[in-house]
CSV table of C-alpha atoms and ligand atoms in Angstrom, one decimal:
chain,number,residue,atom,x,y,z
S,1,UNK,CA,-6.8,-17.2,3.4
S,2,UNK,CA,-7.4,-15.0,0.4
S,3,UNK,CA,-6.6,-11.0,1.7
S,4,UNK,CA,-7.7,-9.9,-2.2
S,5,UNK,CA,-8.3,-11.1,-5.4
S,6,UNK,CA,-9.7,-9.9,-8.6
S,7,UNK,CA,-10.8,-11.5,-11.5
S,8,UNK,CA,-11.0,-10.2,-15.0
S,9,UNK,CA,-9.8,-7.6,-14.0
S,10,UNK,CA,-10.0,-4.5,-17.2
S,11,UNK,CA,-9.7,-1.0,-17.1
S,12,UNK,CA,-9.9,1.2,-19.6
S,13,UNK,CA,-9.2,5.0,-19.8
S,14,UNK,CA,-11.1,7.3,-22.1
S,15,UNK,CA,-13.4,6.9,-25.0
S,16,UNK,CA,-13.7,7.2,-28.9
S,17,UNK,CA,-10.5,6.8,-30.7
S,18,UNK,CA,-8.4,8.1,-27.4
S,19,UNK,CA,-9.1,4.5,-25.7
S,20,UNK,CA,-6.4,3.0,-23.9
S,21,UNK,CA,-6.7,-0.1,-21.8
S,22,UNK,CA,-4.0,0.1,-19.0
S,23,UNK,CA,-5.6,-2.9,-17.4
S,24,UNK,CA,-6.4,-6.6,-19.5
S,25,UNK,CA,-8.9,-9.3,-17.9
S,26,UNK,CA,-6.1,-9.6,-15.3
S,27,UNK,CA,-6.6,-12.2,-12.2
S,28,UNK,CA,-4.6,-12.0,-9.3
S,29,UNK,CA,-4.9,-12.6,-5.7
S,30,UNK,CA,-2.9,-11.7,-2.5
S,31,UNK,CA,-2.4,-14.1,0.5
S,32,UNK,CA,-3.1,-12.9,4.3
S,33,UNK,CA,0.7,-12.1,5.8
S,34,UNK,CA,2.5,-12.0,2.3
S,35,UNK,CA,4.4,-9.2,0.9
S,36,UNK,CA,3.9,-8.6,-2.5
S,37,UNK,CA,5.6,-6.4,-5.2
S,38,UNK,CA,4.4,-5.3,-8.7
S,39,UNK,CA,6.8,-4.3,-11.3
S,40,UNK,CA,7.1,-3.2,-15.4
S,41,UNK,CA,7.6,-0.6,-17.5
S,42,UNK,CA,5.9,2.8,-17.5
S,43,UNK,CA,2.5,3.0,-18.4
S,44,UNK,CA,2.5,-1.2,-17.9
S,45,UNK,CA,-1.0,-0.9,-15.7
S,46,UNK,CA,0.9,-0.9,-11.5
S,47,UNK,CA,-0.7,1.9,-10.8
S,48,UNK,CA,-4.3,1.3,-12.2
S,49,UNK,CA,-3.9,-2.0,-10.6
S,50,UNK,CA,-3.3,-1.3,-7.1
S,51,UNK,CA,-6.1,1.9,-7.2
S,52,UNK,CA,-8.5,-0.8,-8.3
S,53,UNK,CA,-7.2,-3.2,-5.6
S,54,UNK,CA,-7.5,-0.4,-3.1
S,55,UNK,CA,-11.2,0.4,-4.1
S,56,UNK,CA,-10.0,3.8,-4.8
S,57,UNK,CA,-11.2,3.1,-8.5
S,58,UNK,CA,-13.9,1.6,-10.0
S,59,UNK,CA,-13.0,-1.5,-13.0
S,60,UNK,CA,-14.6,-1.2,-16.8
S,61,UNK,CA,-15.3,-5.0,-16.2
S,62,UNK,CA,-14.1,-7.6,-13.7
S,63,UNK,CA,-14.4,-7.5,-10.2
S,64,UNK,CA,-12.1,-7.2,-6.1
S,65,UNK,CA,-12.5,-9.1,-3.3
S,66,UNK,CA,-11.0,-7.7,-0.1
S,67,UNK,CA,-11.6,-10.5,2.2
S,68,UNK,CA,-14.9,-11.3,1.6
S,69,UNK,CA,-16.4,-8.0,0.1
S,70,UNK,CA,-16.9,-7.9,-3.4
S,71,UNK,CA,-16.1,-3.9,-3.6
S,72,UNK,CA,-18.5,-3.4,-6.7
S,73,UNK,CA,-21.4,-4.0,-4.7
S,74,UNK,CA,-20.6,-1.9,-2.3
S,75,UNK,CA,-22.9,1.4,-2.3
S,76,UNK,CA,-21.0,4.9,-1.2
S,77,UNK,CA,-21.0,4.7,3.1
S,78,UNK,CA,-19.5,1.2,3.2
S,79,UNK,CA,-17.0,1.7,0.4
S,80,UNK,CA,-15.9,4.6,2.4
S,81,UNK,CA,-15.9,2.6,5.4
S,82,UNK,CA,-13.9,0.2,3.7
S,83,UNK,CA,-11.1,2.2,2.9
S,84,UNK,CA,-10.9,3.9,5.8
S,85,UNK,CA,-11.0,1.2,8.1
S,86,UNK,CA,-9.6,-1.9,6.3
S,87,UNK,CA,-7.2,-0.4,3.6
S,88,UNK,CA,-3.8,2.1,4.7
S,89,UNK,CA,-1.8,3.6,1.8
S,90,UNK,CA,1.6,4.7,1.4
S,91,UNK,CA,2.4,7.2,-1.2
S,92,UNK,CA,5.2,8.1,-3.2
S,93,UNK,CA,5.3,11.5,-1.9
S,94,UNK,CA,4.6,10.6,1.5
S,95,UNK,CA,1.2,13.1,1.9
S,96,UNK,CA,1.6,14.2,5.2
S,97,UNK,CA,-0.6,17.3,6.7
S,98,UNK,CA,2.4,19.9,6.7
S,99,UNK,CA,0.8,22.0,9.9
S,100,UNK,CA,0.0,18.7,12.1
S,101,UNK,CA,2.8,17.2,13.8
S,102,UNK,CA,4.2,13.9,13.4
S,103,UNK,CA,2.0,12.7,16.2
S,104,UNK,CA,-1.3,14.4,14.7
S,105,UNK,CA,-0.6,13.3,11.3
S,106,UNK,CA,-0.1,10.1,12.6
S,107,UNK,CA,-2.9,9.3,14.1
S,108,UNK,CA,-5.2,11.8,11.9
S,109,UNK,CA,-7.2,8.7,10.1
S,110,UNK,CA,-8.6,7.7,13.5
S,111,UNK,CA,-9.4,11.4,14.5
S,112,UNK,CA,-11.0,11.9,11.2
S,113,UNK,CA,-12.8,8.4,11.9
S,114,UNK,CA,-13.6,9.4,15.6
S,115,UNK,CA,-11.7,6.1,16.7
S,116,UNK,CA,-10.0,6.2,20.3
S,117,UNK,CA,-6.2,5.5,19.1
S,118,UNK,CA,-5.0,2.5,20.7
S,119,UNK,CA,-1.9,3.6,23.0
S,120,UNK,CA,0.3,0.3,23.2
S,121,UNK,CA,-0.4,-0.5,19.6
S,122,UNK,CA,0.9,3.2,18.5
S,123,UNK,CA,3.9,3.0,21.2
S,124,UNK,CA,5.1,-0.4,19.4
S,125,UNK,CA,4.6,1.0,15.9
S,126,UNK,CA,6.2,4.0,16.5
S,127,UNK,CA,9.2,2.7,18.4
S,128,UNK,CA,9.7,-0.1,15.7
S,129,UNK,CA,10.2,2.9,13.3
S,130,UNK,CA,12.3,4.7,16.2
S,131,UNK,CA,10.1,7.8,15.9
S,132,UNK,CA,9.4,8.2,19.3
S,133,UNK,CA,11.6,11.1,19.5
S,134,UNK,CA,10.3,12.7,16.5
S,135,UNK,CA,6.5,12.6,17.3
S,136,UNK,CA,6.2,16.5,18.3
S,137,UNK,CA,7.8,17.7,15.1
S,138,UNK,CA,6.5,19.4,12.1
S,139,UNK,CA,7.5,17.3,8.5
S,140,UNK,CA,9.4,20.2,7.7
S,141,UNK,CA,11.5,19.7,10.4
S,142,UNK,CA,11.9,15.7,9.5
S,143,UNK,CA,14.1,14.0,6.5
S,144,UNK,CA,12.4,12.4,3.9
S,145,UNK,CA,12.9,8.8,5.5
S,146,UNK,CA,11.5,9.9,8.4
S,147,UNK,CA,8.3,11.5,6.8
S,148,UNK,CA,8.0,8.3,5.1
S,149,UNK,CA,8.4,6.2,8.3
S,150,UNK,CA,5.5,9.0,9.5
S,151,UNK,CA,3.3,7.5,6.5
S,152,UNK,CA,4.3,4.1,7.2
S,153,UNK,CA,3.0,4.4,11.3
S,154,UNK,CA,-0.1,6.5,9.7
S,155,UNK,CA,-0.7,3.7,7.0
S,156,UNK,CA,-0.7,0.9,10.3
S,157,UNK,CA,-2.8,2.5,12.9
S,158,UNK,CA,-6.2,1.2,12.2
S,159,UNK,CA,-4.7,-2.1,12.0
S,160,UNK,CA,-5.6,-2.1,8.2
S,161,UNK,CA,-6.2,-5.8,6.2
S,162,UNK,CA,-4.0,-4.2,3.3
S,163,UNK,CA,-0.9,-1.6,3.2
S,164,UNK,CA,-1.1,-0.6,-0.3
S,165,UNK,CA,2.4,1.1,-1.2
S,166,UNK,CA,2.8,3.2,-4.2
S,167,UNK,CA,6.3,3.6,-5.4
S,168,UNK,CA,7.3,4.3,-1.3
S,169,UNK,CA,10.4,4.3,-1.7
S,170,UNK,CA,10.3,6.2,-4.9
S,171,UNK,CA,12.1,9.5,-3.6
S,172,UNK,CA,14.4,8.0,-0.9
S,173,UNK,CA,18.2,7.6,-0.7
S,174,UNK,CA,18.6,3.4,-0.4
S,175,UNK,CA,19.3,3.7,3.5
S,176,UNK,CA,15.6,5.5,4.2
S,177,UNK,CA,14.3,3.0,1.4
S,178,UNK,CA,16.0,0.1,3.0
S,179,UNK,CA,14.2,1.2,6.3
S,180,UNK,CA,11.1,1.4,5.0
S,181,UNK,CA,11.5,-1.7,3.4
S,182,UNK,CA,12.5,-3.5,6.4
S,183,UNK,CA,9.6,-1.6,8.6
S,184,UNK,CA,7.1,-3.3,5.5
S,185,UNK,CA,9.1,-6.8,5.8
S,186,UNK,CA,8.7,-6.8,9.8
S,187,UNK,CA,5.1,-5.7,9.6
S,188,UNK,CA,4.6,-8.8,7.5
S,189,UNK,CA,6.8,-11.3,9.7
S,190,UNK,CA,5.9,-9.8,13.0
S,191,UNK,CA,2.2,-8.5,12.6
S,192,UNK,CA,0.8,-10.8,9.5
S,193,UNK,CA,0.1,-7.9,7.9
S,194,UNK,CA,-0.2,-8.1,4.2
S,195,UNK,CA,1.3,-5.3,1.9
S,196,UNK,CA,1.4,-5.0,-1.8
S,197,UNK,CA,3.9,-2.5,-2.9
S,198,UNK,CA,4.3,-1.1,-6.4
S,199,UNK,CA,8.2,-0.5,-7.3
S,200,UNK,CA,10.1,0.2,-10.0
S,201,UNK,CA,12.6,-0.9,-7.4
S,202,UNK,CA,14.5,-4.9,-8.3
S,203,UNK,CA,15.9,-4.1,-5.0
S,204,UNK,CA,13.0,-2.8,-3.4
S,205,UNK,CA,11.0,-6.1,-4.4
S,206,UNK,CA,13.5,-8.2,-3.3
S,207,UNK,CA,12.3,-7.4,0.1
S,208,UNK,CA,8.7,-9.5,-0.7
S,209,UNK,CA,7.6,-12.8,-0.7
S,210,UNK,CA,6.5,-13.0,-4.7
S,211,UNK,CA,7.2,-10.3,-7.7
S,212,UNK,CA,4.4,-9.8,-10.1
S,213,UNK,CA,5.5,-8.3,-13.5
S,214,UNK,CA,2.8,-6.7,-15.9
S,215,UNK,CA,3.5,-5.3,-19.4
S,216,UNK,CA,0.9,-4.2,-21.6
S,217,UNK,CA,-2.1,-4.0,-18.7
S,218,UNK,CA,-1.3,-8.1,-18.4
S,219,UNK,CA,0.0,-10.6,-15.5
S,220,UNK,CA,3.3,-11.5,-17.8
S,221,UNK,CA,5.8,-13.0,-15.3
S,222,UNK,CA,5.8,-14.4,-11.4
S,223,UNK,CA,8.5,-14.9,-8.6
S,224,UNK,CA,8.3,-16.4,-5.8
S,225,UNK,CA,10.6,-16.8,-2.7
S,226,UNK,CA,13.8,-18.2,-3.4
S,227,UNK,CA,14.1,-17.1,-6.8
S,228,UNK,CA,13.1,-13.1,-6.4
S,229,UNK,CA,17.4,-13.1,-5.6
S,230,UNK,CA,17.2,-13.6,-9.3
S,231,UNK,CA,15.9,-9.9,-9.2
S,232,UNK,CA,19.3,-8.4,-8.0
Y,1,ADP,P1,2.0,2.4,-14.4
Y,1,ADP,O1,1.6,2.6,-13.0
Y,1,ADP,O2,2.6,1.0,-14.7
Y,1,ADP,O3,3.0,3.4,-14.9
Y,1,ADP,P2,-0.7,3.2,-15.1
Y,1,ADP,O4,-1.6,2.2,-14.4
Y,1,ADP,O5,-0.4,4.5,-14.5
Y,1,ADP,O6,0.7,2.4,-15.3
Y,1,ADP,O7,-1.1,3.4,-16.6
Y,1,ADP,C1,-1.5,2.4,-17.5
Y,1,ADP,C2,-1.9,3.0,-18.8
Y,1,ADP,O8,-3.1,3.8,-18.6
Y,1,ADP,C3,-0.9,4.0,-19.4
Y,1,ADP,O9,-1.0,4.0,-20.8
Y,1,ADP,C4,-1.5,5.4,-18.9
Y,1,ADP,O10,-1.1,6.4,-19.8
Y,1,ADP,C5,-3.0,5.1,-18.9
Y,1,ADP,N1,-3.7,5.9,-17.9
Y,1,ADP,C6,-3.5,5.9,-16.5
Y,1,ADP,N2,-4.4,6.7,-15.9
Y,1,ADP,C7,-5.1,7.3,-16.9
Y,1,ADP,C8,-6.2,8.2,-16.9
Y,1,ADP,N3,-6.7,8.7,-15.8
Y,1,ADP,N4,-6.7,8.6,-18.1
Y,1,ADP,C9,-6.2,8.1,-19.3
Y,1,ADP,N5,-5.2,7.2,-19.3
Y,1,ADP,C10,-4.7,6.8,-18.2
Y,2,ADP,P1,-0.6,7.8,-10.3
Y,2,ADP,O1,0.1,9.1,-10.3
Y,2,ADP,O2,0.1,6.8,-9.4
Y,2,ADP,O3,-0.7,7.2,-11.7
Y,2,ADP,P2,-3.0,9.3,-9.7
Y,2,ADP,O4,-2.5,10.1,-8.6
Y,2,ADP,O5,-3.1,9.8,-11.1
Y,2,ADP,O6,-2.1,7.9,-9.8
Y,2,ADP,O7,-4.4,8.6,-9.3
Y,2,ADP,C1,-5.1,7.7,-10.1
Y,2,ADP,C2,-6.5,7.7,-9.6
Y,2,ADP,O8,-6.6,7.3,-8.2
Y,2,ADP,C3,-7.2,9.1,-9.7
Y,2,ADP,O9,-8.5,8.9,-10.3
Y,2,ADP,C4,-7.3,9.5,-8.3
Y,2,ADP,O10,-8.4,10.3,-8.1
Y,2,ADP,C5,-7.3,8.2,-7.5
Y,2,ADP,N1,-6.7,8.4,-6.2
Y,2,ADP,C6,-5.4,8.5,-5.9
Y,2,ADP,N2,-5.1,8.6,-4.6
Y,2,ADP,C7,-6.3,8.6,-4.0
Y,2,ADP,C8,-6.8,8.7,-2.7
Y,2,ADP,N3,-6.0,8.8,-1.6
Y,2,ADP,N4,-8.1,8.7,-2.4
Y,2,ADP,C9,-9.0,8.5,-3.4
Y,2,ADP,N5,-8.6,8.4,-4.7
Y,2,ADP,C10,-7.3,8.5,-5.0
């Protein structure tokens, strides 16, 4: 079953002679229960890719899919609705609440949403990223892996269709990144939940099931499987 897909997919930033187009009639789609990465260069189109994917951006031309939605006919309520209840997100920079704790920031989505948090699916998230000890402190008072693993049970709580990361393990040391990664790769294995992960990371996309490479706003290069070892 088809999680996403977009097709003809363009994006482009600006207007006059200031144009750039960071996205290219791209197609792509993303498989229920598979982990996918996206790599290139800088200024190669990841980002603008996964924001479209997400719905947290509108396309010049083309159109997404998540499940069976096409996003661009969505009107403002259910597009919100959407996101909120179908998509999580982990960022770079982890974007936790500073003045919530763990616990609160954790569950925050669903308080926002007014949704009754579900105890034994929040007990197994959290003790699979051995917070449960961490749950009443501030992020101030937690490392960087562990505000990240904070984002990560945040990103799962409404059971999302798609865990969009963005660079997560961008600022970690490689033993937070590797847990992160492994939390992702278990959530995939053990949940079926499908993730697509933007990295910059050959070791960080070893972790997924395929490796998408753009350059130039374009689909250039695919791995699958077996070969991604080829990435290390
Ligand atoms: P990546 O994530 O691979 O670094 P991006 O998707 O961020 O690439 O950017 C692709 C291209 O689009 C780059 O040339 C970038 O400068 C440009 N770009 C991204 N966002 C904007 C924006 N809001 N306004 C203008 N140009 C943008
Ligand atoms: P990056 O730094 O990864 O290139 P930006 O932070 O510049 O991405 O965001 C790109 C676009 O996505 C912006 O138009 C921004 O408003 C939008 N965006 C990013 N995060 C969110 C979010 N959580 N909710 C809504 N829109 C977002």
């Amino acid at each position: 079953t088809i999680a996403a897909r977009a097709e003809g997919l363009t994006k482009i930033y600006g207007s006059g002679s200031a144009v750039v187009t960071a996205l290219d009639d791209v197609d792509f789609e993303v498989h229920e229960g598979e982990f996918t990465a996206i790599m290139g260069p800088s200024g190669s189109g990841k980002s603008t890719l996964m924001h479209l994917l997400a719905a947290l951006d509108t396309p010049t031309a083309g159109e997404v899919w998540i499940g069976d939605t096409a996003v661009g006919t969505l009107a403002d309520t259910p597009l919100t609705e959407m996101r909120r209840d179908r998509i999580g997100f982990i960022f770079q920079a982890f974007n936790l609440v500073p003045t919530l704790t763990a616990r609160e920031n954790i569950t925050l989505p669903l308080s926002i949403a007014g949704r009754r948090v579900d105890r034994e699916w929040f007990s197994r998230i959290v003790d699979v990223l051995g917070l449960a000890d961490r749950l009443s402190h501030k992020p101030s008072q937690l490392s960087g892996g562990q505000q990240q693993r904070v984002a990560c049970a945040r990103a799962l709580m409404n059971r999302p269709h798609i865990v969009f990361g963005d660079e997560p393990t961008g600022n970690l040391d490689s033993t937070s990144a590797a847990e992160v990664l492994t939390f992702l790769r278990r959530s995939v294995d053990e949940f079926g939940q499908t993730v697509v992960m933007v990295t910059h990371d050959a070791h960080a996309a070893s972790y997924a099931d395929r490796t998408v490479f753009l350059s130039d706003g374009r689909i250039v290069h695919e791995m699958r499987g077996a070969t991604q070892d080829q990435l290390l």
